[in-house]
Amino acid sequence: MTTQEDMIALVAELNRHAHAYYVLDNPSIPDAEYDRLFKQLQAWEAAHPEWAQADSPTKRVGGVPLPEFSQVQHSVPMLSLNNGFSDEDIENFDRRVKEGLDQFHAEYAVDLKFDGLAISLRYENGILTQAATRGDGATGEDVTANIRTIDVIPLRLFGAVVPQVLEVRGEVLMFKQDFQNLNARQRAAGQKEFANPRNAAAGSLRQLDSRITAQRSLRFFAYGIGDLQGAPMPPSQAALLDWYVTLGLPVCDKRAVVQDAAGLLEFFRNIGLQRAGLPYDIDGVVYKLNQFDLQQKLGFVSRAPRFAIAHKFPAEEALTTLEEIEVQVGRTGAITPVARLAPVFVGGVTVTNATLHNEDEVRRKDIRIGDTVIVRRAGDVIPEVVAHVPERRPADAREFVMPQACPVCGSPIERPEEEAIARCSGGWQRCKAQKKGALIHFASRRAMDIEGLGEQLVEQLVEKNIINTPADLYKLGVAKLAALERMAEKSAQNILSALAASKQNVNLARFIYALGIRHVGESTAKALARHFGKLEAVQAASAEELLQVEDIGPVVAASISAFFADPINCEMVEQLRAAGIALKEGEGERDNTPQVFAGKTVVLTGTLPTLTRDAAAGMIEKAGGKVSSSVSKKTSLVVAGSDAGSKLAKAQELGVAVIDEAQFLSLLQPVQTEQDPLENEA
Ligand code: IVH
């Protein structure tokens, strides 16, 4: 029999684990154990609803639909921030702050400007009682039921002493990966996709049915405070956020305390470099004078504080007109519609071209020539046309028609019915666009790695008919190269050395990859090299034999067969070999990792103490092995971590060798033991 005390203790325990999992990213118990405790709590609550706790994690599962959102009066208004864009804007801000304070020095708490929705969370005696959107700053919408479904938001604050009232201000957002997953699900269900993570977060939070919100993986970062009663106010912004951490509130760790304009600008640049790699979108950084008493001294102008400013990145989306849609021909003949745009400044550069991906995308987004379109350029990503603005469509807007002939070589464009991509049928021999693409790919770092042989050089070599096939590269002489634009004797020499070096010790996998066979990426090339060992064997393989290679299906097999069935391709391979390319055959890798797992199938199970699963799998493959997800008689070895379950049992049952991470790592040491450790474990 349970008591109410048991239930309270279980709720506290589950909340602790959830905090470790969601906020600290450091799970304290396995998922299965969490689920078991959770079910236990549900059962107790069903038996004793009168004991149910307000902060029970079971309350996160969305309840019944709300009729509509009721209004919430903010006790302390939710203001906005002034924006700055240039270094000068920020220097002026810093100067005004110092003038206002009549001092020569200023200390700032700096953090990220999250691209989500501002939310105010009201905790009374530590319990989350109300959550409201910003609304117009004075009145917001009550979204408490939906906010309760967000796992990172504590339903009860941590710590023995909590304030009577605490209003936490922060941002609800959706991580990029969760956004991608959500859109994939929406697509699969034939439902509307969201334009960006911010919209997805807003749409998810404003659901009348919190069961939908519960399925949406929302996050939250706290950055400010509204009302506070029954506890002393921390002295500074930095101290406030430190306090929040102890209360179990999620606070982003990319924050700092810096001095003066120089410190602000350094933080801005530093975050700018990290931006693309962050798991969530930010649109800038926020600078706040650190000490609260000094903040008060400066006060507010209209609806924004004098003591804070948002330093924004250049916008990543902008409107412009789509003047024409042309097509571009890729290395494998793929035809990509490209938007020619009226020049527009977006993501920090002027953009005049953007990809439209393929014909179906143009139709799906209903993009027409003459439309006003939203162009997006994030980080180093290729600019793309996101959508058109329906209200601004001119009467004479034209639909895009896929051309019948390749704009470069005139060969017919074909599009097999089941494929999204139309292709030029000319092949690399007839189509210069494909030829250039094939040469650039051949020379690229992960293929033959010919340093200095880039796009501009290839462009000239092909246009001047100096080069016809990759094999011709090896016939180049100094005089021919040095005569080209932007080339001199020295740079020509360098290219020739790079070409000579690229012939030495090429491993088979790289060579196969360099051939640019459609659907054959690096990992397929490796699998082919491993399976067949010699180039001749790959060339001679029938489609049936190719299907025996791991991860090769009918489409890839057909593509490889078709490539080697074409005499033009075979001749090119012949010429390359005649040019003196020294293939290192019978090996999967060029680097010198000992091939301790060659021919072995390894299964990973459980949580390894230091390695992620991807890292361990990568190391196995590098050492010549294959990673499999299930244990069978063919399994050579199982690497087991903590909480290994049925796979470990199966391995023991079948007598398959089992090792731990330390043993695994020692196998990969450059110095090998005399015995093959894989053969003698059992
Ligand atoms: S502080 C007095 N800090 O930006 C203003 N705001 O324009 C208090 N935002 O509506 C806001 N990240 O939605 C602050 N680290 C951050 C922020 C942040 C995003 C948003 C917030 C607010 C808007 C202000």
XYZ file of C-alpha atoms and ligand atoms in Angstrom:
706
model
C 0.000 0.000 0.000
C 1.226 3.500 -0.761
C 0.883 6.656 1.223
C 0.609 10.228 0.042
C 4.220 10.686 1.178
C 5.288 7.921 -1.212
C 3.531 9.673 -4.031
C 5.131 13.033 -3.251
C 8.532 11.363 -3.117
C 7.976 9.624 -6.446
C 6.873 12.858 -8.101
C 10.015 14.558 -6.806
C 12.193 11.732 -8.010
C 10.679 11.723 -11.498
C 11.041 15.491 -11.749
C 14.689 15.195 -10.782
C 15.310 12.636 -13.514
C 13.394 14.713 -16.057
C 15.519 17.747 -15.197
C 18.706 15.728 -15.606
C 17.475 14.444 -18.937
C 15.951 17.510 -20.532
C 17.780 20.412 -18.946
C 21.198 19.018 -18.097
C 21.266 16.632 -21.073
C 22.721 14.131 -18.676
C 20.277 11.303 -17.960
C 20.423 9.976 -14.423
C 18.552 6.736 -15.137
C 17.832 4.690 -18.261
C 14.705 5.615 -20.183
C 13.069 2.298 -19.459
C 13.434 2.847 -15.729
C 11.957 6.314 -16.031
C 9.019 4.844 -17.930
C 8.519 2.211 -15.263
C 8.436 4.811 -12.462
C 6.166 7.009 -14.544
C 3.681 4.165 -15.026
C 3.871 3.405 -11.328
C 2.940 7.010 -10.560
C 0.071 6.918 -13.047
C -1.283 3.824 -11.333
C -1.038 5.424 -7.885
C -2.746 8.565 -9.150
C -5.551 6.510 -10.655
C -6.039 4.748 -7.341
C -5.785 7.953 -5.275
C -6.765 10.958 -7.385
C -7.202 12.967 -4.167
C -3.439 12.781 -3.536
C -2.414 13.914 -7.016
C 0.287 16.598 -6.975
C 0.146 19.817 -8.984
C 3.721 19.272 -10.158
C 3.204 15.658 -11.181
C 4.926 14.875 -14.484
C 1.749 13.084 -15.592
C 0.190 16.548 -15.921
C 2.443 17.234 -18.890
C 0.448 14.992 -21.143
C -2.010 17.298 -22.855
C -5.519 17.449 -21.417
C -8.857 18.245 -23.006
C -9.154 20.982 -25.645
C -9.459 24.559 -24.406
C -12.474 26.548 -25.550
C -10.219 29.489 -26.306
C -7.384 31.291 -24.607
C -8.388 33.620 -21.835
C -6.572 36.878 -21.319
C -3.880 37.486 -18.771
C -2.968 40.907 -17.436
C 0.839 41.080 -16.991
C 1.629 42.411 -13.520
C 4.905 43.796 -14.863
C 4.662 44.703 -18.564
C 6.632 42.696 -21.122
C 8.653 45.204 -23.063
C 10.617 44.993 -26.247
C 14.221 45.831 -27.047
C 15.739 48.429 -29.301
C 17.799 46.966 -32.116
C 21.300 47.719 -33.294
C 22.903 46.366 -36.459
C 26.316 47.953 -36.841
C 29.355 48.257 -34.602
C 28.602 51.954 -34.519
C 25.084 51.356 -33.183
C 26.602 49.342 -30.356
C 29.325 51.870 -29.598
C 26.647 54.554 -29.395
C 24.594 52.395 -27.052
C 27.599 51.874 -24.776
C 28.357 55.589 -24.840
C 24.766 56.537 -23.928
C 24.794 54.039 -21.062
C 28.003 55.500 -19.672
C 26.782 59.066 -20.088
C 23.514 58.177 -18.342
C 25.408 56.618 -15.450
C 28.091 59.258 -15.489
C 30.874 56.690 -15.471
C 33.649 55.559 -17.774
C 33.143 51.886 -17.471
C 30.156 49.590 -17.962
C 29.644 45.889 -17.290
C 27.156 43.942 -19.371
C 25.456 40.564 -19.086
C 25.218 39.223 -22.610
C 23.192 36.351 -23.998
C 21.601 35.092 -27.186
C 18.546 36.508 -28.878
C 16.459 33.406 -29.324
C 14.139 33.331 -32.272
C 10.974 32.101 -30.590
C 8.125 33.517 -28.551
C 8.377 35.485 -25.330
C 6.564 33.825 -22.422
C 5.959 34.715 -18.802
C 5.791 31.837 -16.333
C 4.217 32.505 -12.956
C 5.324 30.337 -10.048
C 3.443 30.628 -6.763
C 5.206 29.014 -3.826
C 7.303 27.147 -6.330
C 4.427 25.707 -8.366
C 3.813 26.726 -11.975
C 0.380 28.326 -11.854
C 0.145 30.365 -15.017
C 1.872 30.876 -18.338
C 1.085 33.712 -20.697
C 2.246 34.924 -24.081
C 3.577 38.440 -24.448
C 0.532 39.635 -26.403
C 0.681 43.405 -26.636
C 3.028 43.583 -23.662
C 0.275 44.496 -21.207
C -2.165 41.652 -21.876
C -1.267 38.206 -23.125
C -2.956 34.872 -23.685
C -3.212 32.172 -21.076
C -1.332 29.178 -22.485
C -0.773 27.376 -19.178
C -2.085 23.997 -20.315
C 0.189 24.046 -23.345
C 3.230 25.267 -21.458
C 2.800 22.398 -18.994
C 3.525 19.976 -21.838
C 7.027 21.401 -22.335
C 9.396 18.972 -20.681
C 12.184 21.430 -19.902
C 9.889 23.729 -17.929
C 9.755 22.652 -14.279
C 6.250 22.346 -12.882
C 7.792 22.911 -9.443
C 10.892 24.953 -8.737
C 13.821 23.236 -7.072
C 15.163 24.140 -3.676
C 13.810 24.246 -0.172
C 13.254 28.012 -0.133
C 11.273 29.342 -3.051
C 9.696 32.786 -3.484
C 5.971 33.281 -2.934
C 5.702 34.701 -6.402
C 8.227 34.494 -9.215
C 7.513 35.443 -12.785
C 10.112 33.972 -15.080
C 10.431 35.584 -18.486
C 11.953 33.686 -21.335
C 11.593 32.318 -24.808
C 9.791 29.230 -26.059
C 11.441 27.840 -29.159
C 11.789 24.763 -31.299
C 15.180 23.226 -32.033
C 16.140 22.931 -35.709
C 16.153 19.137 -35.687
C 12.734 18.950 -34.025
C 11.475 21.376 -36.641
C 12.779 19.173 -39.455
C 11.188 16.121 -37.880
C 7.893 17.918 -37.400
C 7.794 19.051 -41.015
C 8.617 15.540 -42.181
C 5.653 14.257 -40.172
C 3.398 17.023 -41.473
C 4.430 16.175 -45.023
C 3.789 12.479 -44.513
C 0.340 13.288 -43.101
C -0.432 15.609 -46.013
C -0.586 18.596 -43.666
C 0.769 22.084 -43.914
C 4.500 22.488 -43.281
C 5.867 25.305 -41.155
C 8.095 27.915 -42.738
C 10.646 28.058 -39.918
C 11.194 26.894 -36.336
C 9.777 30.124 -34.931
C 6.478 29.684 -36.731
C 6.384 26.059 -35.754
C 6.923 27.003 -32.101
C 4.228 29.664 -32.249
C 1.784 27.389 -34.022
C 2.451 24.631 -31.541
C 2.049 26.829 -28.496
C -1.177 28.365 -29.689
C -2.931 25.045 -30.129
C -6.309 24.905 -28.472
C -5.718 21.221 -27.884
C -2.708 20.766 -25.624
C -2.432 17.132 -26.678
C -1.102 18.462 -29.971
C 1.356 20.754 -28.206
C 2.525 17.764 -26.191
C 3.697 16.089 -29.415
C 5.720 19.068 -30.570
C 9.083 19.032 -28.701
C 9.185 22.644 -27.576
C 12.017 24.106 -25.507
C 12.468 27.096 -23.270
C 15.285 29.406 -22.157
C 14.813 31.804 -19.244
C 16.383 35.275 -19.581
C 14.424 37.749 -17.460
C 12.145 38.411 -14.535
C 8.724 39.983 -13.981
C 7.144 39.960 -10.544
C 9.066 38.743 -7.488
C 7.648 38.448 -3.968
C 8.969 36.800 -0.850
C 12.600 36.573 -1.870
C 15.404 39.090 -2.291
C 16.075 40.253 -5.826
C 19.517 39.116 -7.014
C 21.807 42.117 -7.567
C 22.447 41.564 -11.253
C 21.273 39.917 -14.443
C 24.128 37.418 -14.240
C 23.218 36.550 -10.631
C 19.552 36.183 -11.625
C 20.364 33.588 -14.261
C 22.674 31.734 -11.876
C 19.827 31.635 -9.371
C 17.475 30.323 -12.067
C 19.842 27.439 -12.721
C 19.590 26.411 -9.063
C 15.791 26.598 -9.310
C 15.901 24.035 -12.108
C 15.031 26.514 -14.846
C 16.675 26.075 -18.257
C 19.182 28.851 -18.922
C 21.302 28.886 -22.030
C 24.989 28.402 -21.241
C 26.125 30.681 -24.068
C 26.067 33.733 -21.817
C 28.773 35.873 -20.383
C 29.660 39.036 -18.507
C 31.770 41.460 -20.558
C 33.124 44.995 -20.286
C 32.438 47.991 -22.513
C 31.706 48.139 -26.235
C 34.814 46.106 -27.061
C 33.544 43.193 -24.966
C 30.109 43.414 -26.571
C 31.490 43.324 -30.095
C 33.824 40.470 -29.310
C 30.882 38.422 -27.974
C 28.870 39.253 -31.094
C 31.616 38.015 -33.427
C 32.257 34.941 -31.396
C 28.578 33.942 -31.411
C 28.360 34.761 -35.117
C 30.974 32.088 -35.756
C 29.051 29.534 -33.714
C 25.634 30.438 -35.020
C 25.256 27.916 -37.841
C 26.274 25.093 -35.520
C 23.808 25.938 -32.761
C 20.914 23.499 -32.495
C 18.423 26.384 -32.511
C 17.883 29.630 -34.393
C 19.005 32.962 -33.016
C 18.603 36.311 -34.699
C 21.221 38.172 -32.716
C 22.563 38.657 -29.220
C 21.229 40.749 -26.335
C 23.271 43.094 -24.160
C 21.988 44.107 -20.719
C 23.663 46.380 -18.242
C 24.513 43.845 -15.548
C 23.681 45.580 -12.241
C 19.940 45.950 -11.609
C 20.337 49.167 -9.573
C 22.148 50.763 -12.500
C 19.444 49.511 -14.866
C 16.873 51.329 -12.747
C 18.889 54.486 -12.853
C 18.764 54.488 -16.652
C 15.088 53.546 -16.956
C 13.052 53.310 -20.146
C 12.269 55.282 -23.276
C 8.711 54.587 -24.381
C 8.459 50.785 -24.463
C 12.088 49.759 -24.467
C 14.774 49.896 -21.797
C 17.721 52.266 -22.095
C 19.913 49.701 -20.369
C 19.602 46.931 -22.974
C 19.840 46.446 -26.713
C 19.508 43.610 -29.203
C 22.431 43.368 -31.625
C 20.858 41.670 -34.603
C 22.405 39.617 -37.367
C 21.492 40.668 -40.887
C 18.074 39.246 -41.763
C 18.173 35.786 -43.334
C 14.979 36.249 -45.251
C 14.072 39.034 -47.631
C 11.542 39.846 -50.318
C 12.469 40.377 -53.940
C 11.112 39.789 -57.440
C 11.724 36.626 -59.356
C 12.680 37.818 -62.825
C 13.292 34.521 -64.568
C 13.608 30.814 -63.957
C 16.497 29.165 -65.748
C 17.880 25.679 -65.428
C 21.321 24.544 -64.382
C 22.916 21.214 -65.302
C 24.727 19.272 -62.598
C 27.501 16.695 -62.665
C 25.166 13.767 -63.207
C 22.979 15.727 -65.621
C 20.414 16.688 -62.995
C 18.488 19.740 -64.115
C 17.886 22.264 -61.322
C 15.574 25.212 -61.820
C 17.324 28.355 -60.617
C 15.594 31.630 -59.786
C 17.147 34.787 -61.247
C 16.296 37.503 -58.762
C 16.342 41.254 -58.551
C 19.446 41.764 -56.356
C 18.561 41.613 -52.692
C 20.651 41.915 -49.525
C 20.000 38.865 -47.376
C 22.037 36.996 -44.782
C 24.783 39.585 -45.140
C 25.356 39.269 -48.912
C 23.707 40.383 -52.136
C 21.863 37.493 -53.717
C 20.841 37.306 -57.382
C 20.338 33.545 -57.785
C 18.540 31.027 -55.631
C 17.787 27.368 -56.032
C 14.275 26.110 -56.617
C 15.414 22.490 -56.125
C 13.278 20.736 -58.759
C 10.200 20.996 -60.932
C 7.856 19.535 -58.334
C 9.013 22.039 -55.727
C 8.240 24.892 -58.099
C 4.713 23.517 -58.544
C 4.218 22.715 -54.876
C 5.183 26.225 -53.831
C 3.314 27.604 -56.843
C 6.171 29.922 -57.745
C 5.814 31.888 -60.985
C 8.021 34.223 -62.941
C 7.169 37.773 -61.893
C 6.234 36.775 -58.336
C 7.428 38.564 -55.255
C 9.231 35.828 -53.358
C 10.752 35.208 -49.954
C 14.447 34.404 -50.329
C 16.334 32.750 -47.534
C 20.076 32.558 -47.023
C 21.221 31.134 -43.714
C 24.935 30.899 -42.980
C 26.812 29.287 -45.818
C 23.746 27.506 -47.100
C 22.804 28.001 -50.763
C 20.100 30.674 -51.033
C 16.648 29.276 -51.712
C 13.242 30.577 -52.636
C 10.989 29.741 -49.717
C 7.602 30.955 -50.923
C 5.774 33.559 -52.952
C 3.579 36.362 -51.644
C 0.099 35.696 -53.082
C -1.151 39.283 -52.657
C 1.675 40.588 -54.791
C 1.298 38.316 -57.798
C 1.109 40.360 -61.022
C -1.590 39.491 -63.542
C 1.016 38.467 -66.104
C 2.972 36.081 -63.855
C 4.172 33.104 -65.923
C 4.442 29.468 -64.971
C 7.767 27.686 -65.276
C 8.026 25.170 -68.109
C 10.773 22.564 -67.959
C 12.746 22.824 -71.231
C 12.784 19.793 -73.516
C 16.450 20.147 -74.402
C 19.556 20.703 -72.295
C 20.495 24.393 -72.430
C 24.186 23.460 -72.526
C 24.420 20.603 -75.043
C 20.970 20.419 -76.616
C 20.431 16.755 -75.754
C 16.879 15.784 -74.775
C 15.941 16.274 -71.118
C 14.364 13.168 -69.651
C 12.459 12.598 -66.483
C 11.537 9.036 -65.552
C 8.028 9.028 -64.157
C 8.885 7.870 -60.656
C 11.718 10.387 -60.206
C 11.672 13.979 -59.019
C 14.728 14.979 -61.019
C 14.845 15.651 -64.743
C 18.167 14.951 -66.437
C 20.137 15.855 -69.506
C 20.576 12.645 -71.498
C 23.827 13.811 -73.100
C 26.176 12.225 -70.575
C 29.531 13.734 -69.633
C 30.996 13.180 -73.090
C 28.502 15.355 -74.939
C 27.459 17.817 -72.235
C 30.074 20.339 -71.135
C 28.209 21.124 -67.938
C 28.406 17.491 -66.908
C 31.998 17.260 -68.043
C 33.009 20.173 -65.853
C 31.064 18.736 -62.958
C 32.685 15.338 -63.407
C 36.177 16.863 -63.491
C 35.596 19.009 -60.420
C 34.289 15.959 -58.586
C 37.224 13.846 -59.763
C 39.705 16.402 -58.414
C 37.837 17.083 -55.156
C 39.406 16.508 -51.784
C 37.572 13.300 -50.917
C 38.127 11.896 -54.391
C 41.562 12.242 -56.064
C 42.423 15.266 -53.939
C 44.168 17.306 -56.634
C 45.012 20.558 -54.916
C 44.516 23.711 -56.934
C 42.360 22.132 -59.593
C 39.188 24.052 -58.876
C 36.167 25.336 -60.696
C 37.832 28.217 -62.515
C 40.608 26.112 -63.940
C 38.260 23.319 -65.013
C 36.027 25.904 -66.653
C 38.901 27.102 -68.849
C 40.252 23.635 -69.594
C 36.877 22.430 -70.840
C 35.831 25.589 -72.659
C 39.154 25.719 -74.520
C 38.797 22.021 -75.364
C 42.120 21.276 -73.733
C 40.632 18.497 -71.691
C 38.050 15.954 -72.605
C 38.244 13.296 -69.924
C 39.771 13.089 -66.429
C 42.590 11.051 -67.968
C 43.582 14.073 -70.070
C 44.457 15.899 -66.845
C 47.508 13.688 -66.558
C 48.695 14.685 -70.032
C 48.855 18.411 -69.195
C 52.159 20.206 -69.509
C 53.472 23.416 -67.941
C 53.204 25.480 -71.107
C 49.501 24.743 -71.671
C 48.618 25.422 -68.053
C 50.723 28.547 -67.656
C 49.045 30.067 -70.700
C 45.649 30.035 -68.996
C 44.104 33.017 -67.255
C 45.135 33.556 -63.650
C 47.928 31.023 -64.062
C 51.658 31.446 -64.079
C 54.629 29.130 -64.332
C 54.727 28.612 -60.571
C 51.024 27.832 -60.150
C 51.151 25.563 -63.204
C 54.057 23.686 -61.609
C 52.082 23.299 -58.419
C 49.133 21.796 -60.278
C 51.403 19.356 -62.046
C 52.946 18.274 -58.752
C 49.482 17.827 -57.275
C 48.478 15.732 -60.289
C 51.589 13.602 -59.993
C 51.009 13.107 -56.274
C 47.394 12.110 -56.859
C 48.509 9.131 -58.943
C 50.470 7.556 -56.115
C 48.880 5.116 -53.752
C 45.245 5.808 -54.552
C 43.070 3.448 -52.635
C 40.419 1.679 -54.636
C 37.469 3.183 -52.765
C 38.573 6.723 -53.491
C 39.154 5.897 -57.112
C 35.686 4.397 -57.512
C 34.191 7.420 -55.781
C 36.159 9.757 -58.061
C 34.623 8.163 -61.158
C 31.410 9.954 -60.232
C 29.051 7.050 -60.824
C 25.534 8.184 -60.049
C 24.320 7.010 -56.602
C 27.835 5.925 -55.639
C 28.895 8.097 -52.741
C 31.858 7.503 -50.470
C 30.313 4.769 -48.398
C 29.075 2.775 -51.400
C 32.491 3.166 -52.997
C 34.074 1.770 -49.846
C 31.642 -1.130 -49.765
C 32.441 -1.947 -53.397
C 36.176 -1.796 -52.777
C 35.848 -4.005 -49.730
C 33.632 -6.533 -51.450
C 35.451 -6.901 -54.746
C 39.009 -5.954 -53.829
C 40.006 -5.191 -57.416
C 38.774 -2.670 -59.936
C 38.412 -5.312 -62.657
C 36.088 -7.284 -60.411
C 33.860 -4.243 -59.866
C 33.787 -3.556 -63.597
C 32.938 -7.131 -64.438
C 30.301 -7.587 -61.724
C 26.800 -8.409 -62.883
C 23.800 -6.658 -61.352
C 23.119 -9.804 -59.294
C 26.647 -9.813 -57.938
C 26.433 -6.130 -57.110
C 23.294 -6.803 -55.097
C 25.379 -9.041 -52.829
C 27.301 -5.992 -51.613
C 26.069 -4.576 -48.324
C 23.669 -1.645 -48.658
C 23.514 -1.867 -52.444
C 19.977 -2.112 -53.768
C 18.570 -2.477 -57.276
C 18.759 1.233 -58.158
C 22.427 1.583 -57.224
C 23.320 -1.777 -58.778
C 21.659 -0.745 -62.043
C 23.494 2.560 -62.033
C 26.882 0.865 -61.561
C 26.134 -1.705 -64.267
C 25.029 1.009 -66.672
C 28.188 3.021 -65.988
C 30.549 0.160 -66.813
C 28.409 -1.040 -69.715
C 29.156 2.229 -71.471
C 32.327 1.826 -73.579
C 33.099 5.532 -73.132
C 33.395 5.067 -69.387
C 35.476 1.912 -69.726
C 37.836 3.684 -72.050
C 38.178 6.543 -69.571
C 39.081 4.064 -66.812
C 41.574 2.401 -69.158
C 43.205 5.734 -69.939
C 43.434 6.630 -66.275
C 45.245 3.405 -65.539
C 47.473 3.962 -68.565
C 48.260 7.444 -67.219
C 49.936 5.682 -64.324
C 47.423 5.747 -61.518
C 48.750 3.297 -58.962
C 45.752 1.693 -57.330
C 46.169 0.268 -53.885
C 43.781 -2.592 -54.327
C 42.462 -5.039 -51.788
C 42.113 -2.380 -49.108
C 39.231 -0.266 -47.992
C 41.026 2.771 -46.656
C 43.934 4.984 -47.544
C 44.910 5.984 -44.042
C 46.917 3.639 -41.901
C 44.361 2.573 -39.328
C 45.092 -1.094 -38.639
C 42.415 -3.123 -40.358
C 41.698 -5.142 -37.232
C 38.031 -5.529 -38.101
C 38.528 -6.466 -41.758
C 35.814 -8.914 -42.734
C 34.220 -8.743 -39.267
C 30.693 -7.822 -38.358
C 30.444 -5.929 -35.087
C 27.361 -5.108 -33.019
C 27.231 -2.182 -30.579
C 24.880 -2.377 -27.640
C 24.209 -0.411 -24.472
C 25.728 2.941 -23.516
C 29.499 3.131 -23.876
C 31.246 5.189 -21.174
C 32.936 7.693 -23.482
C 32.177 6.969 -27.114
C 28.960 7.829 -28.853
C 27.486 5.121 -30.993
C 28.298 7.027 -34.177
C 31.896 7.480 -33.139
C 32.332 3.809 -32.303
C 30.660 2.771 -35.560
C 32.940 5.122 -37.496
C 36.014 3.599 -35.862
C 34.870 0.086 -36.712
C 34.288 0.977 -40.335
C 37.608 2.731 -40.542
C 39.259 -0.411 -39.278
C 37.650 -2.392 -42.077
C 34.646 -3.781 -40.205
C 30.941 -3.667 -40.727
C 28.481 -2.509 -38.071
C 25.275 -4.425 -37.743
C 22.271 -3.726 -35.557
C 21.391 -7.287 -34.681
C 23.282 -10.232 -33.246
C 23.351 -13.443 -35.263
C 25.657 -16.361 -35.851
C 27.503 -14.188 -38.375
C 28.349 -11.591 -35.743
C 32.088 -11.554 -35.031
C 32.031 -9.399 -31.942
C 29.753 -7.457 -29.625
C 30.916 -4.245 -27.947
C 28.723 -3.818 -24.884
C 28.254 -0.802 -22.625
C 26.070 -0.293 -19.596
C 22.401 -1.284 -19.741
C 23.045 -3.650 -22.611
C 19.915 -5.738 -22.983
C 18.712 -8.465 -25.292
C 21.610 -8.199 -27.746
C 24.090 -9.028 -25.023
C 21.989 -11.995 -23.936
C 21.758 -13.199 -27.523
C 25.529 -12.894 -27.960
C 26.131 -14.946 -24.842
C 23.633 -17.519 -26.004
C 25.331 -17.833 -29.397
C 28.826 -17.750 -27.918
C 29.768 -14.540 -29.720
C 32.720 -12.632 -28.252
C 31.756 -9.680 -26.053
C 34.152 -6.861 -25.126
C 33.818 -3.531 -23.347
C 34.850 -0.089 -24.535
C 38.331 -0.257 -23.027
C 39.073 -3.532 -24.789
C 37.586 -2.141 -27.979
C 39.860 0.896 -27.850
C 42.912 -1.206 -27.149
C 42.181 -3.255 -30.266
C 42.475 -0.094 -32.304
C 45.872 0.824 -30.913
C 48.473 1.085 -33.668
C 50.624 -1.612 -32.030
C 48.944 -4.923 -32.490
C 49.282 -7.995 -30.340
C 50.462 -11.149 -31.978
C 47.201 -12.947 -31.598
C 44.101 -11.771 -33.338
C 41.988 -10.921 -30.314
C 38.804 -11.398 -32.280
C 39.486 -15.058 -32.722
C 40.087 -15.992 -29.158
C 37.377 -14.327 -27.140
C 34.388 -16.446 -26.358
S 15.255 40.553 -22.802
C 13.020 44.444 -21.595
N 16.666 38.576 -23.698
O 13.343 39.691 -27.939
C 13.093 43.444 -22.694
N 14.727 39.210 -24.920
O 12.611 42.664 -28.580
C 13.275 42.081 -22.171
N 14.291 37.805 -26.884
O 10.066 39.977 -26.875
C 13.683 41.143 -23.203
N 16.017 36.469 -26.618
O 10.940 37.666 -27.242
C 15.584 39.352 -23.907
N 18.014 36.809 -24.344
C 16.938 37.572 -24.549
C 16.047 37.379 -25.624
C 14.952 38.222 -25.783
C 14.948 36.753 -27.357
C 13.083 38.403 -27.506
C 11.900 38.473 -26.615
C 11.420 39.897 -26.651
C 12.170 40.461 -27.803
C 12.558 41.892 -27.454
